[in-house]
mmCIF file of N, CA and C in Angstrom:
data_model
loop_
_atom_site.group_PDB
_atom_site.id
_atom_site.type_symbol
_atom_site.label_atom_id
_atom_site.label_comp_id
_atom_site.label_asym_id
_atom_site.label_seq_id
_atom_site.Cartn_x
_atom_site.Cartn_y
_atom_site.Cartn_z
ATOM 1 N N UNK A 1 -9.790 99.311 11.425
ATOM 2 C CA UNK A 1 -11.009 99.790 11.754
ATOM 3 C C UNK A 1 -12.069 98.709 12.256
ATOM 4 N N UNK A 2 -11.485 97.396 11.789
ATOM 5 C CA UNK A 2 -12.567 96.140 12.366
ATOM 6 C C UNK A 2 -12.070 95.863 14.099
ATOM 7 N N UNK A 3 -10.937 96.343 14.349
ATOM 8 C CA UNK A 3 -10.576 96.247 15.750
ATOM 9 C C UNK A 3 -11.402 97.424 16.481
ATOM 10 N N UNK A 4 -11.226 98.489 15.796
ATOM 11 C CA UNK A 4 -11.812 99.821 16.718
ATOM 12 C C UNK A 4 -13.304 99.485 16.808
ATOM 13 N N UNK A 5 -14.021 99.091 15.813
ATOM 14 C CA UNK A 5 -15.564 98.897 15.955
ATOM 15 C C UNK A 5 -15.925 97.656 16.909
ATOM 16 N N UNK A 6 -15.183 96.864 17.059
ATOM 17 C CA UNK A 6 -15.093 95.448 17.988
ATOM 18 C C UNK A 6 -14.956 96.073 19.332
ATOM 19 N N UNK A 7 -14.255 97.156 19.728
ATOM 20 C CA UNK A 7 -13.719 97.484 20.804
ATOM 21 C C UNK A 7 -14.772 98.734 21.510
ATOM 22 N N UNK A 8 -15.793 99.484 20.505
ATOM 23 C CA UNK A 8 -16.582 100.186 20.916
ATOM 24 C C UNK A 8 -18.041 99.721 20.845
ATOM 25 N N UNK A 9 -18.715 100.429 21.665
ATOM 26 C CA UNK A 9 -20.449 99.851 21.938
ATOM 27 C C UNK A 9 -21.185 100.558 20.704
ATOM 28 N N UNK A 10 -20.447 101.343 19.778
ATOM 29 C CA UNK A 10 -21.269 101.952 18.727
ATOM 30 C C UNK A 10 -21.446 101.225 17.559
ATOM 31 N N UNK A 11 -22.461 100.840 16.842
ATOM 32 C CA UNK A 11 -22.626 99.876 15.339
ATOM 33 C C UNK A 11 -21.776 100.300 14.503
ATOM 34 N N UNK A 12 -20.983 101.339 14.454
ATOM 35 C CA UNK A 12 -20.337 101.892 13.072
ATOM 36 C C UNK A 12 -19.275 102.908 13.550
ATOM 37 N N UNK A 13 -18.352 103.046 12.513
ATOM 38 C CA UNK A 13 -17.327 103.937 12.414
ATOM 39 C C UNK A 13 -17.059 104.489 11.209
ATOM 40 N N UNK A 14 -16.022 105.279 11.164
ATOM 41 C CA UNK A 14 -15.487 105.853 10.029
ATOM 42 C C UNK A 14 -14.059 106.122 10.019
ATOM 43 N N UNK A 15 -13.386 106.223 8.855
ATOM 44 C CA UNK A 15 -12.389 105.988 8.909
ATOM 45 C C UNK A 15 -11.597 107.283 9.248
ATOM 46 N N UNK A 16 -11.886 108.307 9.554
ATOM 47 C CA UNK A 16 -11.268 109.674 10.212
ATOM 48 C C UNK A 16 -11.116 109.573 11.883
ATOM 49 N N UNK A 17 -11.934 108.579 12.419
ATOM 50 C CA UNK A 17 -11.918 108.160 13.733
ATOM 51 C C UNK A 17 -10.705 107.636 14.108
ATOM 52 N N UNK A 18 -10.089 106.887 13.313
ATOM 53 C CA UNK A 18 -9.053 106.151 13.470
ATOM 54 C C UNK A 18 -7.662 106.936 12.736
ATOM 55 N N UNK A 19 -7.848 108.255 12.255
ATOM 56 C CA UNK A 19 -6.731 108.491 11.618
ATOM 57 C C UNK A 19 -6.411 108.368 9.986
ATOM 58 N N UNK A 20 -7.314 107.728 9.345
ATOM 59 C CA UNK A 20 -7.254 107.598 7.933
ATOM 60 C C UNK A 20 -8.072 108.386 7.099
ATOM 61 N N UNK A 21 -7.483 109.198 6.487
ATOM 62 C CA UNK A 21 -8.050 109.884 5.301
ATOM 63 C C UNK A 21 -8.780 109.214 4.060
ATOM 64 N N UNK A 22 -9.768 108.403 4.152
ATOM 65 C CA UNK A 22 -10.338 107.431 3.041
ATOM 66 C C UNK A 22 -11.934 107.780 3.470
ATOM 67 N N UNK A 23 -12.616 107.390 2.207
ATOM 68 C CA UNK A 23 -14.166 107.471 2.216
ATOM 69 C C UNK A 23 -14.174 106.120 2.719
ATOM 70 N N UNK A 24 -14.487 105.507 3.971
ATOM 71 C CA UNK A 24 -14.855 104.150 4.109
ATOM 72 C C UNK A 24 -15.442 104.303 5.782
ATOM 73 N N UNK A 25 -16.349 103.384 5.447
ATOM 74 C CA UNK A 25 -17.173 103.105 6.887
ATOM 75 C C UNK A 25 -17.348 101.773 7.104
ATOM 76 N N UNK A 26 -17.489 101.489 8.254
ATOM 77 C CA UNK A 26 -17.725 100.163 8.789
ATOM 78 C C UNK A 26 -18.976 100.173 9.696
ATOM 79 N N UNK A 27 -19.810 99.229 9.513
ATOM 80 C CA UNK A 27 -21.088 98.707 9.821
ATOM 81 C C UNK A 27 -21.228 97.665 10.617
ATOM 82 N N UNK A 28 -21.200 97.562 11.866
ATOM 83 C CA UNK A 28 -21.669 96.292 12.543
ATOM 84 C C UNK A 28 -22.910 95.907 12.490
ATOM 85 N N UNK A 29 -23.274 94.465 11.480
ATOM 86 C CA UNK A 29 -24.610 94.067 11.555
ATOM 87 C C UNK A 29 -24.595 92.592 11.842
ATOM 88 N N UNK A 30 -25.028 92.356 13.030
ATOM 89 C CA UNK A 30 -24.877 90.976 13.488
ATOM 90 C C UNK A 30 -23.463 90.544 13.742
ATOM 91 N N UNK A 31 -23.041 89.450 13.317
ATOM 92 C CA UNK A 31 -22.010 88.550 13.397
ATOM 93 C C UNK A 31 -20.762 89.387 12.722
ATOM 94 N N UNK A 32 -21.099 89.821 11.649
ATOM 95 C CA UNK A 32 -20.047 90.311 10.888
ATOM 96 C C UNK A 32 -20.095 91.829 10.327
ATOM 97 N N UNK A 33 -18.831 92.551 10.430
ATOM 98 C CA UNK A 33 -19.100 93.869 10.206
ATOM 99 C C UNK A 33 -18.972 94.202 8.655
ATOM 100 N N UNK A 34 -19.840 94.985 8.234
ATOM 101 C CA UNK A 34 -19.490 95.514 6.508
ATOM 102 C C UNK A 34 -18.891 96.464 6.326
ATOM 103 N N UNK A 35 -17.701 96.442 5.719
ATOM 104 C CA UNK A 35 -16.813 97.394 5.209
ATOM 105 C C UNK A 35 -17.315 98.086 3.891
ATOM 106 N N UNK A 36 -17.474 99.443 3.958
ATOM 107 C CA UNK A 36 -18.029 100.166 2.696
ATOM 108 C C UNK A 36 -16.938 101.085 2.352
ATOM 109 N N UNK A 37 -16.244 100.838 1.301
ATOM 110 C CA UNK A 37 -15.334 101.852 0.702
ATOM 111 C C UNK A 37 -16.169 102.921 -0.290
ATOM 112 N N UNK A 38 -16.050 104.100 -0.271
ATOM 113 C CA UNK A 38 -16.785 104.884 -1.437
ATOM 114 C C UNK A 38 -18.057 104.596 -1.376
ATOM 115 N N UNK A 39 -18.766 104.661 0.137
ATOM 116 C CA UNK A 39 -20.410 104.586 -0.285
ATOM 117 C C UNK A 39 -21.060 105.612 -0.724
ATOM 118 N N UNK A 40 -22.207 105.240 -1.612
ATOM 119 C CA UNK A 40 -22.995 106.189 -1.812
ATOM 120 C C UNK A 40 -24.466 105.980 -2.101
ATOM 121 N N UNK A 41 -25.182 106.486 -1.306
ATOM 122 C CA UNK A 41 -26.751 106.149 -1.194
ATOM 123 C C UNK A 41 -27.569 106.646 -2.662
ATOM 124 N N UNK A 42 -27.879 105.367 -3.027
ATOM 125 C CA UNK A 42 -28.517 105.387 -4.295
ATOM 126 C C UNK A 42 -29.893 105.276 -4.505
ATOM 127 N N UNK A 43 -30.725 105.186 -3.296
ATOM 128 C CA UNK A 43 -31.978 105.397 -3.207
ATOM 129 C C UNK A 43 -32.691 105.476 -1.970
ATOM 130 N N UNK A 44 -33.541 106.178 -1.554
ATOM 131 C CA UNK A 44 -34.030 106.133 -0.461
ATOM 132 C C UNK A 44 -35.511 106.344 -0.062
ATOM 133 N N UNK A 45 -36.250 105.942 0.839
ATOM 134 C CA UNK A 45 -37.750 106.030 1.008
ATOM 135 C C UNK A 45 -38.016 106.281 2.517
ATOM 136 N N UNK A 46 -39.216 106.613 2.727
ATOM 137 C CA UNK A 46 -39.873 106.671 4.174
ATOM 138 C C UNK A 46 -39.184 107.953 5.025
ATOM 139 N N UNK A 47 -39.205 108.911 4.610
ATOM 140 C CA UNK A 47 -38.631 110.358 5.199
ATOM 141 C C UNK A 47 -39.133 109.998 6.684
ATOM 142 N N UNK A 48 -38.374 110.396 7.429
ATOM 143 C CA UNK A 48 -38.745 110.959 8.821
ATOM 144 C C UNK A 48 -37.744 111.932 9.638
ATOM 145 N N UNK A 49 -38.311 112.600 10.735
ATOM 146 C CA UNK A 49 -37.089 113.359 11.491
ATOM 147 C C UNK A 49 -36.626 112.282 12.531
ATOM 148 N N UNK A 50 -35.410 112.429 12.651
ATOM 149 C CA UNK A 50 -34.657 111.985 13.648
ATOM 150 C C UNK A 50 -34.085 112.793 14.564
ATOM 151 N N UNK A 51 -33.649 112.097 15.785
ATOM 152 C CA UNK A 51 -32.694 113.257 16.693
ATOM 153 C C UNK A 51 -31.616 112.255 16.937
ATOM 154 N N UNK A 52 -30.492 112.770 16.571
ATOM 155 C CA UNK A 52 -29.124 111.862 16.774
ATOM 156 C C UNK A 52 -28.008 112.623 17.364
ATOM 157 N N UNK A 53 -27.295 111.811 18.362
ATOM 158 C CA UNK A 53 -25.925 112.353 18.755
ATOM 159 C C UNK A 53 -25.143 112.006 17.955
ATOM 160 N N UNK A 54 -23.804 112.458 18.621
ATOM 161 C CA UNK A 54 -22.429 112.471 17.526
ATOM 162 C C UNK A 54 -21.613 112.653 18.578
ATOM 163 N N UNK A 55 -20.317 111.662 18.271
ATOM 164 C CA UNK A 55 -19.167 112.056 18.962
ATOM 165 C C UNK A 55 -18.594 113.203 18.650
ATOM 166 N N UNK A 56 -18.773 113.939 17.528
ATOM 167 C CA UNK A 56 -18.129 115.078 17.023
ATOM 168 C C UNK A 56 -18.897 116.306 17.950
ATOM 169 N N UNK A 57 -19.990 115.935 18.458
ATOM 170 C CA UNK A 57 -20.585 117.295 19.061
ATOM 171 C C UNK A 57 -21.177 116.974 20.379
ATOM 172 N N UNK A 58 -21.758 117.776 21.399
ATOM 173 C CA UNK A 58 -22.572 117.556 22.337
ATOM 174 C C UNK A 58 -23.753 117.599 22.095
ATOM 175 N N UNK A 59 -24.664 116.876 22.983
ATOM 176 C CA UNK A 59 -25.983 116.795 23.100
ATOM 177 C C UNK A 59 -26.268 116.026 21.599
ATOM 178 N N UNK A 60 -27.700 116.335 21.270
ATOM 179 C CA UNK A 60 -28.424 115.712 19.918
ATOM 180 C C UNK A 60 -29.151 116.864 19.187
ATOM 181 N N UNK A 61 -29.106 116.503 17.911
ATOM 182 C CA UNK A 61 -29.490 117.301 17.030
ATOM 183 C C UNK A 61 -30.700 116.461 16.245
ATOM 184 N N UNK A 62 -31.782 117.413 15.520
ATOM 185 C CA UNK A 62 -32.645 116.948 14.610
ATOM 186 C C UNK A 62 -32.174 116.775 13.249
ATOM 187 N N UNK A 63 -32.321 115.674 12.644
ATOM 188 C CA UNK A 63 -32.075 115.771 11.416
ATOM 189 C C UNK A 63 -32.937 115.052 10.496
ATOM 190 N N UNK A 64 -33.013 115.074 8.947
ATOM 191 C CA UNK A 64 -33.940 113.949 8.143
ATOM 192 C C UNK A 64 -33.103 112.845 7.917
ATOM 193 N N UNK A 65 -33.717 111.896 8.050
ATOM 194 C CA UNK A 65 -33.240 110.541 7.804
ATOM 195 C C UNK A 65 -34.459 109.511 6.750
ATOM 196 N N UNK A 66 -33.980 108.611 6.377
ATOM 197 C CA UNK A 66 -34.868 107.802 5.580
ATOM 198 C C UNK A 66 -34.959 106.442 6.258
ATOM 199 N N UNK A 67 -36.131 105.686 6.258
ATOM 200 C CA UNK A 67 -36.276 104.354 6.806
ATOM 201 C C UNK A 67 -35.376 103.213 6.117
ATOM 202 N N UNK A 68 -35.328 103.468 4.703
ATOM 203 C CA UNK A 68 -35.166 102.514 3.464
ATOM 204 C C UNK A 68 -34.008 103.028 2.617
ATOM 205 N N UNK A 69 -32.959 102.553 2.567
ATOM 206 C CA UNK A 69 -31.926 103.114 1.456
ATOM 207 C C UNK A 69 -31.434 101.935 0.722
ATOM 208 N N UNK A 70 -30.771 102.268 -0.168
ATOM 209 C CA UNK A 70 -29.891 101.584 -1.041
ATOM 210 C C UNK A 70 -28.386 101.887 -1.260
ATOM 211 N N UNK A 71 -27.662 101.243 -0.878
ATOM 212 C CA UNK A 71 -26.087 101.998 -0.729
ATOM 213 C C UNK A 71 -25.340 101.007 -1.844
ATOM 214 N N UNK A 72 -24.581 101.985 -2.722
ATOM 215 C CA UNK A 72 -23.580 101.487 -3.805
ATOM 216 C C UNK A 72 -22.341 101.549 -2.818
ATOM 217 N N UNK A 73 -21.170 100.734 -2.915
ATOM 218 C CA UNK A 73 -20.109 100.707 -2.387
ATOM 219 C C UNK A 73 -19.083 99.589 -2.899
ATOM 220 N N UNK A 74 -17.875 99.872 -2.584
ATOM 221 C CA UNK A 74 -16.890 98.981 -2.696
ATOM 222 C C UNK A 74 -16.401 97.963 -1.646
ATOM 223 N N UNK A 75 -16.369 96.930 -1.628
ATOM 224 C CA UNK A 75 -16.101 96.072 -0.632
ATOM 225 C C UNK A 75 -14.400 95.891 -0.331
ATOM 226 N N UNK A 76 -14.001 95.272 0.531
ATOM 227 C CA UNK A 76 -12.464 95.095 0.741
ATOM 228 C C UNK A 76 -11.457 94.960 -0.496
ATOM 229 N N UNK A 77 -12.339 93.855 -1.405
ATOM 230 C CA UNK A 77 -11.707 93.724 -2.532
ATOM 231 C C UNK A 77 -11.894 94.630 -3.738
ATOM 232 N N UNK A 78 -12.361 95.867 -3.282
ATOM 233 C CA UNK A 78 -12.680 96.745 -4.377
ATOM 234 C C UNK A 78 -13.822 96.670 -5.400
ATOM 235 N N UNK A 79 -14.303 95.458 -5.112
ATOM 236 C CA UNK A 79 -15.541 94.993 -6.112
ATOM 237 C C UNK A 79 -16.629 95.749 -5.765
ATOM 238 N N UNK A 80 -17.564 96.306 -6.446
ATOM 239 C CA UNK A 80 -18.660 97.252 -6.229
ATOM 240 C C UNK A 80 -19.791 96.315 -5.721
ATOM 241 N N UNK A 81 -20.477 96.697 -4.863
ATOM 242 C CA UNK A 81 -21.606 95.753 -4.295
ATOM 243 C C UNK A 81 -22.668 96.802 -4.255
ATOM 244 N N UNK A 82 -24.085 96.327 -4.101
ATOM 245 C CA UNK A 82 -25.145 96.957 -3.776
ATOM 246 C C UNK A 82 -26.204 96.573 -2.586
ATOM 247 N N UNK A 83 -26.455 96.811 -1.784
ATOM 248 C CA UNK A 83 -27.354 96.538 -0.595
ATOM 249 C C UNK A 83 -28.518 97.460 -0.044
ATOM 250 N N UNK A 84 -29.349 96.617 0.415
ATOM 251 C CA UNK A 84 -30.553 97.545 0.634
ATOM 252 C C UNK A 84 -30.604 97.307 2.189
ATOM 253 N N UNK A 85 -30.608 98.522 2.876
ATOM 254 C CA UNK A 85 -30.721 98.502 4.448
ATOM 255 C C UNK A 85 -31.911 99.402 4.774
ATOM 256 N N UNK A 86 -32.397 98.671 6.320
ATOM 257 C CA UNK A 86 -33.833 99.474 6.576
ATOM 258 C C UNK A 86 -33.401 99.798 8.346
ATOM 259 N N UNK A 87 -34.186 100.665 8.742
ATOM 260 C CA UNK A 87 -34.269 100.946 10.244
ATOM 261 C C UNK A 87 -33.234 101.414 10.839
ATOM 262 N N UNK A 88 -32.699 100.756 12.023
ATOM 263 C CA UNK A 88 -31.658 101.748 12.828
ATOM 264 C C UNK A 88 -30.084 101.504 11.835
ATOM 265 N N UNK A 89 -29.899 100.462 11.351
ATOM 266 C CA UNK A 89 -28.775 100.311 10.340
ATOM 267 C C UNK A 89 -28.908 101.446 9.567
ATOM 268 N N UNK A 90 -29.989 101.482 8.586
ATOM 269 C CA UNK A 90 -29.966 102.560 7.523
ATOM 270 C C UNK A 90 -29.651 103.881 8.162
ATOM 271 N N UNK A 91 -30.066 104.045 9.147
ATOM 272 C CA UNK A 91 -30.039 105.357 9.987
ATOM 273 C C UNK A 91 -28.610 105.653 10.167
ATOM 274 N N UNK A 92 -27.838 104.524 10.625
ATOM 275 C CA UNK A 92 -26.255 104.764 10.923
ATOM 276 C C UNK A 92 -25.600 104.977 9.834
ATOM 277 N N UNK A 93 -25.826 104.240 8.901
ATOM 278 C CA UNK A 93 -25.564 104.460 7.560
ATOM 279 C C UNK A 93 -25.374 105.825 7.129
ATOM 280 N N UNK A 94 -26.665 106.295 7.099
ATOM 281 C CA UNK A 94 -26.960 107.885 6.611
ATOM 282 C C UNK A 94 -26.046 108.725 7.372
ATOM 283 N N UNK A 95 -25.799 108.570 8.549
ATOM 284 C CA UNK A 95 -25.116 109.285 9.644
ATOM 285 C C UNK A 95 -23.575 109.530 9.209
ATOM 286 N N UNK A 96 -23.100 108.214 8.971
ATOM 287 C CA UNK A 96 -21.609 107.875 8.573
ATOM 288 C C UNK A 96 -21.433 108.586 7.365
ATOM 289 N N UNK A 97 -22.365 108.094 6.075
ATOM 290 C CA UNK A 97 -21.891 108.692 5.064
ATOM 291 C C UNK A 97 -22.119 110.313 4.829
ATOM 292 N N UNK A 98 -22.773 111.054 5.787
ATOM 293 C CA UNK A 98 -22.875 112.472 6.022
ATOM 294 C C UNK A 98 -21.522 112.941 6.481
ATOM 295 N N UNK A 99 -20.880 112.200 7.516
ATOM 296 C CA UNK A 99 -19.853 112.556 7.796
ATOM 297 C C UNK A 99 -18.737 112.342 6.911
ATOM 298 N N UNK A 100 -18.528 111.371 6.173
ATOM 299 C CA UNK A 100 -17.485 111.408 4.918
ATOM 300 C C UNK A 100 -17.613 112.322 4.015
ATOM 301 N N UNK A 101 -18.977 113.058 3.849
ATOM 302 C CA UNK A 101 -19.181 113.898 3.043
ATOM 303 C C UNK A 101 -18.845 115.335 3.666
ATOM 304 N N UNK A 102 -18.709 115.416 4.645
ATOM 305 C CA UNK A 102 -18.225 116.810 5.281
ATOM 306 C C UNK A 102 -19.427 117.321 6.142
ATOM 307 N N UNK A 103 -20.614 116.512 6.278
ATOM 308 C CA UNK A 103 -21.734 117.311 6.865
ATOM 309 C C UNK A 103 -21.870 116.736 8.353
ATOM 310 N N UNK A 104 -22.327 117.553 8.976
ATOM 311 C CA UNK A 104 -22.426 117.063 10.547
ATOM 312 C C UNK A 104 -23.542 117.567 10.965
ATOM 313 N N UNK A 105 -24.414 116.683 11.647
ATOM 314 C CA UNK A 105 -25.885 116.973 11.727
ATOM 315 C C UNK A 105 -25.710 118.103 12.644
#
């Protein structure tokens, strides 16, 4: 997945894109990508309406997102972590968490 995310111009990917059936996403934030296994959004605030595109669909769709989120996830060593995110990174994480939950915008 790390090779895949570095090869693509998008800031994130999910395991299904590369044929792996696991609850895992990778988010590129600056120099190092963050691998999130079993991510769960545990708090959110700042609701707004976003218009997003998706590789699974043509065009864009309106959806509800949150400016600030806190995510609980396992790192590649399977240790639980909690981290807060905001702005475009928070939106990308919400989009990918929707995908692994079976929700398409």
